[in-house]
CSV table of C-alpha atoms in Angstrom, one decimal:
chain,number,residue,atom,x,y,z
C,1,MET,CA,1.5,-22.3,-57.1
C,2,ALA,CA,0.9,-25.5,-58.1
C,3,GLU,CA,-2.6,-27.1,-58.8
C,4,GLY,CA,-4.3,-24.2,-55.9
C,5,LYS,CA,-2.4,-25.6,-53.2
C,6,LYS,CA,-0.1,-23.6,-51.7
C,7,THR,CA,3.5,-24.5,-52.0
C,8,GLY,CA,5.9,-22.1,-49.8
C,9,GLY,CA,5.5,-19.3,-47.7
C,10,ARG,CA,5.7,-19.1,-44.0
C,11,VAL,CA,3.3,-21.3,-42.0
C,12,ALA,CA,0.6,-20.8,-41.4
C,13,GLY,CA,-0.2,-18.9,-38.2
C,14,THR,CA,4.0,-18.1,-38.1
C,15,PRO,CA,4.9,-14.3,-36.7
C,16,ASN,CA,6.2,-11.8,-39.7
C,17,LYS,CA,9.5,-11.6,-39.2
C,18,ALA,CA,10.0,-8.1,-39.7
C,19,THR,CA,6.9,-7.2,-37.8
C,20,THR,CA,7.9,-9.3,-34.8
C,21,GLU,CA,10.9,-7.9,-35.0
C,22,ALA,CA,9.4,-3.9,-34.8
C,23,ARG,CA,7.7,-5.4,-31.9
C,24,GLN,CA,10.3,-6.0,-29.9
C,25,ALA,CA,12.7,-3.2,-30.2
C,26,ILE,CA,9.9,-0.4,-29.5
C,27,ALA,CA,9.5,-2.6,-26.7
C,28,SER,CA,13.0,-2.3,-25.8
C,29,PHE,CA,13.2,0.8,-26.2
C,30,VAL,CA,10.2,1.7,-23.7
C,31,ASP,CA,11.3,-0.9,-21.3
C,32,GLY,CA,14.9,1.5,-21.2
C,33,ASN,CA,13.5,4.4,-21.5
C,34,ALA,CA,10.4,3.7,-19.4
C,35,HIS,CA,11.8,6.4,-16.3
C,36,ARG,CA,11.9,8.7,-18.8
C,37,LEU,CA,8.7,8.4,-20.7
C,38,THR,CA,7.3,9.0,-17.6
C,39,GLY,CA,8.7,12.1,-16.5
C,40,TRP,CA,7.5,13.1,-20.6
C,41,LEU,CA,4.5,12.5,-19.9
C,42,ASP,CA,4.3,13.8,-16.6
C,43,LYS,CA,6.0,17.5,-18.1
C,44,VAL,CA,2.3,16.8,-21.2
C,45,ALA,CA,-0.1,16.7,-18.2
C,46,GLU,CA,1.4,18.9,-16.3
C,47,GLY,CA,2.4,21.7,-18.6
C,48,VAL,CA,5.8,23.1,-18.9
C,49,GLN,CA,6.9,26.2,-17.8
C,50,ASP,CA,9.8,29.3,-17.5
C,51,ALA,CA,11.3,30.6,-14.9
C,52,ASP,CA,8.3,33.4,-14.3
C,53,GLY,CA,6.1,30.3,-14.6
C,54,ALA,CA,4.3,31.2,-16.6
C,55,TYR,CA,3.1,27.9,-19.0
C,56,VAL,CA,5.2,27.9,-22.1
C,57,VAL,CA,3.3,24.6,-22.9
C,58,ALA,CA,0.0,24.2,-21.4
C,59,PRO,CA,-0.9,20.7,-18.8
C,60,ASN,CA,-2.9,18.3,-21.1
C,61,PRO,CA,-3.7,15.3,-19.2
C,62,ALA,CA,-5.5,14.4,-21.7
C,63,LYS,CA,-2.7,14.2,-24.3
C,64,ALA,CA,-0.6,12.7,-21.9
C,65,PHE,CA,-3.1,10.3,-21.6
C,66,ASP,CA,-3.9,9.7,-26.0
C,67,MET,CA,0.1,9.2,-25.4
C,68,PHE,CA,0.0,7.5,-23.2
C,69,GLN,CA,-2.0,4.8,-25.1
C,70,SER,CA,0.2,5.2,-28.3
C,71,VAL,CA,2.9,3.6,-27.2
C,72,VAL,CA,0.9,0.5,-24.9
C,73,GLU,CA,-0.7,-0.4,-28.0
C,74,TYR,CA,3.0,-1.0,-29.4
C,75,HIS,CA,3.1,-3.2,-26.4
C,76,ILE,CA,0.3,-4.8,-25.3
C,77,PRO,CA,-1.3,-5.5,-28.7
C,78,LYS,CA,-5.3,-4.8,-28.5
C,79,LEU,CA,-7.5,-7.5,-28.5
C,80,ALA,CA,-10.3,-8.0,-31.2
C,81,ARG,CA,-13.8,-8.0,-31.1
C,82,GLN,CA,-15.5,-11.1,-30.9
C,83,GLU,CA,-19.4,-11.6,-30.5
C,84,HIS,CA,-20.6,-14.4,-28.0
C,85,VAL,CA,-24.5,-15.6,-28.2
C,86,GLY,CA,-26.5,-17.9,-26.4
C,87,ASP,CA,-29.1,-19.6,-27.3
C,88,ASP,CA,-33.1,-19.0,-26.1
C,89,ASN,CA,-33.5,-21.2,-23.3
C,90,LYS,CA,-29.5,-20.5,-21.8
C,91,PRO,CA,-28.8,-17.2,-22.8
C,92,LEU,CA,-25.6,-16.2,-22.7
C,93,VAL,CA,-24.7,-14.0,-19.1
C,94,ILE,CA,-21.4,-12.5,-19.2
C,95,GLU,CA,-19.5,-9.9,-16.2
C,96,HIS,CA,-17.0,-7.7,-17.6
C,97,ASN,CA,-14.6,-5.9,-14.9
C,98,VAL,CA,-11.6,-3.5,-15.7
C,99,ASN,CA,-9.6,-1.2,-14.8
C,100,VAL,CA,-6.4,-1.7,-17.2
C,101,PHE,CA,-6.7,2.7,-16.9
C,102,GLY,CA,-8.4,3.7,-13.8
C,103,GLU,CA,-5.8,4.2,-11.4
C,104,LEU,CA,-4.1,6.9,-14.1
C,105,LEU,CA,-7.1,7.9,-14.7
C,106,LYS,CA,-7.8,8.8,-11.4
C,107,SER,CA,-4.5,10.3,-10.6
C,108,ILE,CA,-5.1,12.8,-13.0
C,109,LYS,CA,-8.8,14.2,-12.1
C,110,MET,CA,-6.8,14.4,-9.0
C,111,GLN,CA,-4.3,16.4,-9.9
C,112,ARG,CA,-6.9,18.8,-11.9
C,113,GLN,CA,-9.0,19.3,-8.9
C,114,ALA,CA,-6.1,19.5,-6.8
C,115,GLU,CA,-4.9,23.0,-9.0
């Protein structure tokens, strides 16, 4: 470095090329295998039975959900935590409504109750 100043490399805020390419490759794989991924997750959630009906792999909806979340992390980036504060005279009011996985959880719960 010359006199403490940056003289080369990426401009601040420019994404890393390798990271960008890796994310794109994972996204392409997930998109191209979404139909298979659904089947795999269903098998984990519902279990796998042999011809006699005995479970070879026990049902594990929680594991299926964890696996789904791990794939989603590569497709949708995690958001950083932030702290928001108001002042003494006007406190900050935040309304937060998120239901990203609500339908999935409800479906898994209904399947477990039906069994």
